[in-house]
Coordinates of N, CA, C and O in Angstrom, one line a residue:
M267 N 86.2 93.8 123.4 CA 86.2 94.3 122.1 C 85.0 94.8 121.8 O 84.6 93.2 120.6
N268 N 83.8 95.3 121.7 CA 82.4 95.0 120.9 C 82.8 95.0 119.5 O 83.7 96.3 118.9
K269 N 82.3 94.5 118.6 CA 82.6 94.6 117.2 C 81.9 95.8 116.7 O 82.3 95.3 115.0
H270 N 81.0 96.0 117.0 CA 80.2 96.7 115.6 C 81.0 98.1 116.1 O 81.0 99.2 115.5
L271 N 82.4 98.0 116.8 CA 83.4 99.6 117.2 C 84.0 99.6 116.0 O 84.8 98.4 115.4
T272 N 84.6 101.0 114.9 CA 84.9 101.0 114.2 C 86.4 101.4 114.2 O 86.6 102.0 115.3
T273 N 87.9 101.1 113.7 CA 88.6 101.5 113.7 C 88.5 102.8 112.6 O 88.3 102.4 111.4
K274 N 89.6 104.2 112.5 CA 89.4 105.4 111.9 C 89.8 104.5 111.0 O 91.3 104.5 110.8
P275 N 89.3 104.7 109.2 CA 90.2 104.4 108.3 C 91.4 105.3 107.9 O 91.2 106.9 108.3
P276 N 92.7 105.1 107.3 CA 93.6 105.9 106.6 C 92.6 106.8 105.5 O 92.2 106.3 105.1
V277 N 93.0 107.7 105.5 CA 92.7 108.8 104.2 C 93.2 108.0 102.6 O 91.8 108.0 102.5
W278 N 94.0 106.9 102.4 CA 94.0 106.4 101.3 C 92.6 105.7 101.9 O 92.6 105.4 100.7
Y279 N 92.3 104.9 102.2 CA 90.6 104.5 102.1 C 90.1 105.4 101.7 O 88.7 104.5 100.6
W280 N 89.5 106.3 102.6 CA 88.4 107.5 101.6 C 88.8 107.5 100.2 O 88.2 107.3 99.0
V281 N 89.7 107.7 99.7 CA 90.8 107.9 98.3 C 90.0 106.6 97.1 O 89.5 106.8 96.4
V282 N 90.8 105.6 97.8 CA 90.1 103.9 96.7 C 88.9 104.1 97.1 O 87.9 104.0 96.0
S283 N 87.8 104.6 98.5 CA 86.0 104.0 98.5 C 85.7 105.4 96.8 O 84.9 104.5 96.5
V284 N 86.1 106.5 96.3 CA 85.5 107.5 96.3 C 86.1 107.0 95.1 O 85.0 106.8 93.8
L285 N 87.4 106.8 94.2 CA 87.4 106.7 93.3 C 86.4 104.9 92.7 O 86.4 105.3 91.4
A286 N 86.5 104.0 93.4 CA 85.8 102.6 93.2 C 84.6 103.5 92.6 O 84.0 102.3 91.5
L287 N 83.6 104.1 93.8 CA 82.6 104.2 93.6 C 82.5 105.4 92.2 O 81.7 104.9 91.1
L288 N 83.5 105.9 91.5 CA 83.4 106.7 90.4 C 83.3 105.4 89.4 O 82.8 105.6 88.4
W289 N 84.7 105.2 89.3 CA 84.7 103.4 88.5 C 83.6 102.6 88.3 O 83.0 103.0 87.8
N290 N 82.9 102.3 89.3 CA 81.4 101.3 89.2 C 80.6 102.7 88.6 O 79.5 101.7 87.9
L291 N 80.1 103.3 88.6 CA 79.7 104.1 88.3 C 79.1 104.8 87.0 O 78.7 104.9 86.1
M292 N 80.6 104.3 86.2 CA 81.1 104.5 84.7 C 79.9 103.6 84.0 O 79.3 103.1 83.3
G293 N 80.3 102.2 84.9 CA 79.2 100.7 84.8 C 77.9 101.1 84.6 O 77.3 100.5 83.9
V294 N 77.5 101.4 85.6 CA 76.3 102.1 85.8 C 75.4 103.1 85.0 O 74.7 102.4 84.1
M295 N 76.7 104.0 84.2 CA 75.8 104.1 83.3 C 76.1 103.5 81.7 O 75.3 104.0 80.9
N296 N 77.3 102.5 81.4 CA 77.4 102.1 80.7 C 75.9 101.1 80.7 O 75.3 101.0 79.3
Y297 N 75.5 100.4 81.5 CA 74.7 99.3 81.8 C 73.4 100.1 81.4 O 72.1 99.7 80.7
L298 N 73.4 101.7 81.4 CA 71.4 102.3 81.3 C 71.6 102.7 80.1 O 71.1 102.5 79.1
G299 N 73.1 103.1 79.7 CA 73.5 103.9 78.0 C 72.9 102.5 77.1 O 72.1 102.2 75.7
T300 N 73.2 101.1 77.2 CA 73.2 99.7 76.9 C 71.5 99.2 76.8 O 70.9 98.6 76.1
A301 N 71.1 99.7 78.2 CA 69.2 99.6 78.1 C 69.0 100.3 78.2 O 67.0 99.7 77.6
F302 N 68.6 101.3 77.7 CA 67.9 102.2 77.8 C 68.4 103.5 76.5 O 67.3 104.3 75.9
M303 N 68.9 102.8 75.8 CA 68.9 103.9 74.3 C 69.7 103.4 73.5 O 70.8 103.5 72.5
K304 N 69.9 102.3 73.0 CA 70.0 101.1 71.9 C 69.5 102.1 70.7 O 70.9 101.5 70.3
E305 N 69.1 102.3 70.5 CA 68.8 103.0 69.2 C 70.1 103.7 69.1 O 70.3 103.8 67.4
A306 N 70.5 105.2 70.0 CA 71.6 105.5 69.4 C 73.2 104.9 69.0 O 73.6 105.6 68.9
I307 N 72.6 104.1 70.1 CA 74.5 103.2 70.5 C 74.1 102.2 68.8 O 75.4 102.5 68.9
K308 N 73.0 101.8 68.6 CA 73.6 101.4 67.7 C 73.6 101.7 65.6 O 74.5 101.7 65.3
A309 N 73.5 103.6 65.8 CA 73.9 104.5 65.2 C 74.9 104.1 65.0 O 75.5 104.7 63.7
E310 N 75.9 103.7 65.9 CA 78.0 104.1 65.5 C 78.0 103.2 66.1 O 79.8 102.4 65.5
M311 N 77.4 101.9 65.9 CA 78.3 100.6 65.4 C 77.8 99.8 63.8 O 77.2 100.0 63.2
T312 N 78.6 99.4 64.2 CA 78.5 98.2 62.8 C 77.5 97.3 63.2 O 77.0 96.8 63.8
A313 N 77.3 96.7 61.7 CA 76.1 95.9 62.0 C 76.9 94.3 62.6 O 75.7 94.0 63.2
A314 N 77.8 94.3 62.6 CA 78.6 92.9 63.2 C 78.4 93.4 64.7 O 77.8 92.5 66.0
Q315 N 78.6 94.3 65.3 CA 78.5 94.7 66.6 C 77.0 94.7 67.3 O 76.8 94.3 68.0
V316 N 76.7 95.3 66.0 CA 74.8 94.8 66.4 C 74.4 93.6 66.7 O 73.1 93.1 67.4
E317 N 75.0 92.7 65.5 CA 74.0 91.7 65.8 C 74.9 91.0 67.1 O 73.8 90.4 67.3
L318 N 76.0 91.1 67.1 CA 76.2 90.5 68.8 C 75.2 91.4 69.8 O 74.9 90.8 70.6
M319 N 75.1 92.5 69.6 CA 74.3 92.8 70.9 C 73.0 92.2 71.1 O 72.9 91.6 72.3
E320 N 72.1 92.5 69.6 CA 71.2 92.1 70.0 C 70.8 90.8 70.4 O 69.7 90.1 70.3
S321 N 72.0 89.8 70.4 CA 71.9 88.2 70.5 C 72.6 88.3 72.0 O 72.5 87.0 72.2
T322 N 72.5 88.9 72.4 CA 73.3 88.9 74.3 C 71.9 88.5 75.1 O 70.9 89.1 75.1
P323 N 72.1 86.9 75.3 CA 70.7 86.2 76.4 C 70.3 87.4 77.9 O 71.6 88.0 78.2
A324 N 69.1 87.6 77.8 CA 69.1 88.3 79.4 C 69.9 87.6 80.3 O 70.2 88.3 80.9
W325 N 70.0 86.8 80.5 CA 71.2 86.3 81.7 C 72.2 87.0 82.1 O 72.8 87.2 82.7
V326 N 73.0 87.6 80.6 CA 74.1 87.8 80.2 C 73.7 89.6 81.2 O 74.9 89.9 81.7
T327 N 72.3 90.1 80.4 CA 72.5 91.3 80.9 C 72.4 91.3 82.3 O 72.3 92.2 82.7
A328 N 71.0 90.5 82.6 CA 71.3 90.6 84.2 C 72.4 90.0 85.0 O 72.4 90.8 86.8
A329 N 74.1 89.3 84.3 CA 74.8 89.9 84.8 C 75.3 90.9 85.4 O 76.0 91.7 86.1
F330 N 75.3 91.6 83.9 CA 75.6 92.8 84.0 C 75.1 94.1 84.6 O 75.6 94.5 85.8
A331 N 72.7 94.0 85.2 CA 73.4 94.6 86.0 C 73.1 94.4 87.3 O 73.8 95.4 88.0
I332 N 73.7 92.9 87.6 CA 74.0 92.5 89.1 C 75.5 93.5 89.1 O 75.4 93.3 90.6
A333 N 76.6 92.7 88.5 CA 77.9 93.9 88.6 C 78.1 95.4 88.8 O 78.9 95.6 89.6
V334 N 76.9 95.4 87.8 CA 77.6 97.0 87.9 C 76.2 97.8 89.5 O 77.1 99.0 90.7
W335 N 75.6 97.6 89.3 CA 74.2 98.0 90.7 C 74.8 97.6 92.4 O 75.5 98.2 92.7
F336 N 75.3 96.5 91.9 CA 75.8 95.8 93.6 C 77.1 96.3 93.9 O 77.8 96.4 95.1
G337 N 78.0 97.0 92.3 CA 79.5 97.3 92.7 C 78.7 98.8 92.9 O 80.0 98.9 94.1
A338 N 77.8 99.4 92.1 CA 78.3 100.7 92.8 C 78.0 101.0 94.5 O 77.9 101.2 95.7
A339 N 76.8 99.9 94.9 CA 76.3 99.7 96.8 C 77.3 99.7 97.0 O 77.4 100.1 98.0
G340 N 78.1 98.3 96.9 CA 79.4 98.1 97.0 C 79.9 99.0 97.7 O 80.9 99.3 99.1
C341 N 80.2 100.5 97.6 CA 81.3 101.2 97.0 C 80.7 102.3 98.0 O 81.0 102.4 98.8
I342 N 79.4 102.1 97.9 CA 78.6 102.8 98.9 C 79.0 102.4 100.2 O 78.8 103.4 100.9
G343 N 78.7 101.2 100.2 CA 78.7 100.9 101.7 C 80.3 100.9 102.1 O 80.2 100.9 103.6
L344 N 81.3 101.2 101.3 CA 82.4 101.4 102.0 C 82.7 102.7 102.5 O 83.5 103.1 103.4
L345 N 81.7 103.7 101.3 CA 82.1 105.2 102.0 C 81.0 104.7 102.8 O 81.4 106.4 104.0
L346 N 79.9 104.1 103.5 CA 79.2 104.5 104.8 C 79.7 103.4 106.0 O 79.5 103.7 107.2
R347 N 80.7 103.4 105.8 CA 81.5 101.6 106.3 C 80.5 100.7 107.0 O 80.8 101.0 108.6
K348 N 79.9 100.2 106.2 CA 78.9 99.6 106.6 C 79.5 97.9 106.2 O 80.4 98.0 105.1
K349 N 79.6 96.7 106.9 CA 80.5 95.4 106.7 C 79.6 95.1 105.6 O 80.4 94.0 104.4
W350 N 78.4 95.2 105.2 CA 77.9 94.4 103.9 C 78.4 94.6 102.7 O 78.0 94.5 101.3
A351 N 79.2 96.4 102.2 CA 80.3 96.4 101.7 C 80.4 95.0 100.9 O 80.7 94.8 99.9
K352 N 80.9 94.6 101.6 CA 81.9 92.9 101.0 C 80.8 92.0 100.4 O 81.7 91.2 99.7
S353 N 80.2 91.8 100.8 CA 78.8 91.3 100.9 C 78.4 91.5 98.5 O 78.2 90.5 98.3
A354 N 78.2 93.1 99.1 CA 78.1 93.6 97.8 C 79.1 93.1 97.0 O 78.6 93.5 95.6
L355 N 80.0 93.8 96.9 CA 81.3 93.6 96.0 C 81.8 91.9 95.7 O 81.5 91.8 94.7
G356 N 81.2 91.4 96.7 CA 81.3 90.2 96.2 C 80.2 89.5 95.3 O 80.8 89.2 94.0
L357 N 78.8 90.1 95.5 CA 77.5 89.6 94.2 C 78.2 90.3 92.4 O 78.1 90.2 91.9
S358 N 79.1 91.5 92.4 CA 79.3 92.5 91.7 C 80.2 91.2 91.1 O 80.3 91.6 89.8
L359 N 81.7 90.8 91.8 CA 82.1 90.6 91.2 C 81.9 89.1 90.3 O 82.5 88.7 89.2
L360 N 80.8 87.8 90.8 CA 80.1 87.0 90.5 C 79.1 87.6 89.1 O 79.6 87.2 87.9
G361 N 79.1 88.8 89.0 CA 78.2 89.4 87.9 C 79.6 89.8 86.9 O 78.8 89.3 85.5
V362 N 80.3 90.0 87.5 CA 81.4 90.2 86.2 C 82.1 88.9 85.2 O 82.2 89.0 85.1
L363 N 82.1 87.7 86.3 CA 82.6 87.5 85.7 C 81.6 86.7 85.2 O 81.7 85.4 83.9
V364 N 80.5 86.0 85.3 CA 79.2 85.7 84.4 C 79.3 86.1 83.3 O 78.9 86.1 81.9
Q365 N 79.3 87.5 83.2 CA 79.2 88.8 82.4 C 80.6 88.9 81.2 O 80.2 88.1 79.3
T366 N 81.2 88.9 82.1 CA 82.7 88.8 81.2 C 83.2 87.1 80.4 O 83.4 86.7 79.3
G367 N 82.6 86.0 81.3 CA 82.1 84.6 80.7 C 82.0 84.9 79.5 O 82.8 83.9 78.5
Y368 N 80.9 85.3 79.5 CA 80.2 85.2 78.8 C 80.4 85.7 77.5 O 81.3 85.0 75.8
G369 N 81.1 86.6 77.2 CA 82.0 87.6 76.3 C 83.4 86.8 75.5 O 83.6 86.7 74.3
F370 N 84.1 85.8 77.2 CA 85.5 85.7 76.4 C 84.9 83.8 75.7 O 85.7 83.5 74.4
F371 N 84.1 83.6 75.8 CA 84.0 82.0 75.6 C 82.8 81.4 75.0 O 83.0 80.3 74.3
M372 N 81.8 82.3 74.5 CA 80.4 82.4 74.0 C 80.0 83.2 72.5 O 78.9 82.5 72.8
T373 N 81.5 83.9 72.6 CA 80.7 85.0 71.7 C 82.2 85.3 70.7 O 83.2 84.9 71.2
N374 N 82.1 85.9 69.9 CA 83.0 85.9 68.7 C 83.5 87.8 69.0 O 83.9 88.3 68.6
A375 N 83.5 87.9 70.3 CA 83.7 89.4 70.8 C 85.5 90.4 70.0 O 85.1 91.3 69.5
S376 N 86.0 89.1 69.8 CA 86.9 89.8 69.8 C 87.8 90.1 68.3 O 88.2 91.1 68.3
E377 N 86.6 89.2 67.8 CA 87.0 89.2 66.0 C 85.6 91.0 65.7 O 86.1 91.7 65.0
V378 N 84.7 90.9 66.7 CA 83.7 92.0 66.2 C 84.5 93.6 66.7 O 84.6 94.0 66.3
Y379 N 84.9 93.5 68.3 CA 84.9 94.9 68.6 C 87.3 94.8 68.7 O 87.1 95.5 68.9
G380 N 87.5 94.5 68.6 CA 88.9 93.7 68.4 C 88.9 93.8 69.6 O 88.2 94.0 71.1
K381 N 90.9 93.3 69.8 CA 91.3 93.1 71.5 C 91.2 94.1 72.5 O 90.7 93.2 73.9
T382 N 91.5 95.3 72.7 CA 91.4 96.1 73.6 C 89.9 95.9 74.0 O 89.8 95.8 75.4
E383 N 88.9 96.3 73.2 CA 87.7 96.7 73.9 C 87.0 94.9 74.4 O 86.7 94.3 75.5
A384 N 87.7 93.8 74.0 CA 86.9 92.6 73.9 C 87.5 92.1 75.3 O 86.9 90.9 75.8
I385 N 89.4 92.3 75.1 CA 89.9 91.3 76.1 C 89.9 91.9 77.2 O 89.9 92.3 78.4
I386 N 91.1 93.3 76.8 CA 91.2 93.8 78.2 C 90.9 94.5 78.6 O 90.8 95.1 80.2
I387 N 90.3 95.4 78.1 CA 89.2 96.0 79.0 C 88.0 95.6 79.6 O 88.2 95.2 81.3
P388 N 87.4 94.1 79.3 CA 87.1 92.9 80.4 C 88.1 93.2 81.3 O 87.1 92.5 83.0
S389 N 89.4 91.7 81.0 CA 90.0 92.0 81.7 C 90.6 92.7 82.6 O 90.8 92.2 84.5
M390 N 90.2 94.1 83.2 CA 91.2 95.4 83.6 C 89.4 94.7 84.7 O 90.0 95.1 85.6
V391 N 88.6 95.3 84.1 CA 87.1 95.3 85.0 C 87.5 93.5 86.1 O 87.3 93.8 87.1
I392 N 87.6 92.2 85.7 CA 87.6 91.4 86.5 C 89.1 92.2 87.8 O 88.2 91.7 88.9
I393 N 90.1 92.5 87.1 CA 90.9 92.4 88.1 C 90.4 93.5 89.3 O 90.9 93.4 90.4
I394 N 90.0 95.2 88.5 CA 88.8 96.0 89.8 C 88.3 95.1 90.5 O 88.7 95.6 91.4
A395 N 87.7 94.3 90.1 CA 86.7 93.6 91.0 C 86.8 93.0 92.3 O 86.3 93.0 93.1
I396 N 87.8 92.4 91.4 CA 88.5 91.5 92.6 C 89.2 92.1 93.7 O 89.0 92.2 94.5
L397 N 90.1 93.1 93.1 CA 90.8 93.7 94.6 C 90.3 94.8 95.0 O 90.2 94.6 96.5
L398 N 88.9 94.5 95.0 CA 87.5 95.9 95.6 C 87.1 94.7 96.7 O 87.1 94.9 98.0
V399 N 86.9 93.7 96.1 CA 86.8 92.1 97.1 C 87.2 92.2 97.8 O 87.3 92.0 99.5
F400 N 88.8 92.2 97.6 CA 90.3 92.1 98.5 C 90.6 93.3 99.3 O 90.7 93.1 100.9
F401 N 89.9 94.9 99.4 CA 90.1 95.7 99.4 C 88.3 96.2 101.1 O 89.2 95.7 102.2
A402 N 87.3 95.4 100.6 CA 86.6 95.2 101.6 C 87.2 94.5 102.5 O 86.9 94.3 103.9
R403 N 87.9 93.2 102.2 CA 88.0 91.8 103.4 C 88.9 92.9 104.1 O 88.7 92.6 105.1
L404 N 90.2 93.4 103.6 CA 91.3 94.1 104.4 C 90.5 95.3 105.4 O 90.6 95.2 106.5
S405 N 89.1 95.9 105.0 CA 88.5 97.3 105.6 C 88.0 96.1 106.9 O 88.0 96.6 107.9
E406 N 86.9 94.9 106.0 CA 86.5 94.6 107.4 C 88.1 94.0 108.9 O 87.6 94.5 109.9
R407 N 88.7 93.3 108.4 CA 89.8 93.1 109.0 C 90.8 94.1 110.4 O 91.2 94.2 111.3
K408 N 90.6 95.4 109.5 CA 91.4 96.2 110.0 C 89.7 96.7 110.8 O 90.9 98.1 111.6
T409 N 88.9 96.3 110.8 CA 87.8 97.1 111.6 C 87.4 98.6 110.8 O 86.6 99.3 112.0
W410 N 87.9 99.0 109.7 CA 86.9 100.4 109.2 C 85.8 100.1 108.8 O 85.9 101.3 108.3
I411 N 85.2 98.6 108.4 CA 84.0 98.5 108.6 C 83.2 97.8 109.3 O 84.6 96.8 109.5
A412 N 81.9 98.2 109.5 CA 81.0 96.6 110.8 C 79.6 97.1 110.4 O 79.1 98.1 109.2

């Protein structure tokens, strides 16, 4: 069998792929908001939150960008049924782990933002990123992407 031939994916593949893209587009919007609308965001934050945001190193911001842009690209790749979606989602996961690792272990984010914003939501982001990598691997094994 030619490795470039694909099997028609089930309906749930499309549902998961669309929901994953919407999830990642929310991340893109969050990134763009923090990157380009800082003053408007700062006006709604406490002094401690502004200080934490302003002290974020460039490498963490870069990890955030990698997480959201490669995540969105990977989901588009799933919708286009492209094998490179798996690599893009893997890079997104790496970005997520670097960014959240910084927040978990190198800041006082849980004190500044509270448990939900500093621990629960980032943990959910990690879990979803891991699940998307596994979904892409499954899709490749089932030849839904090539």
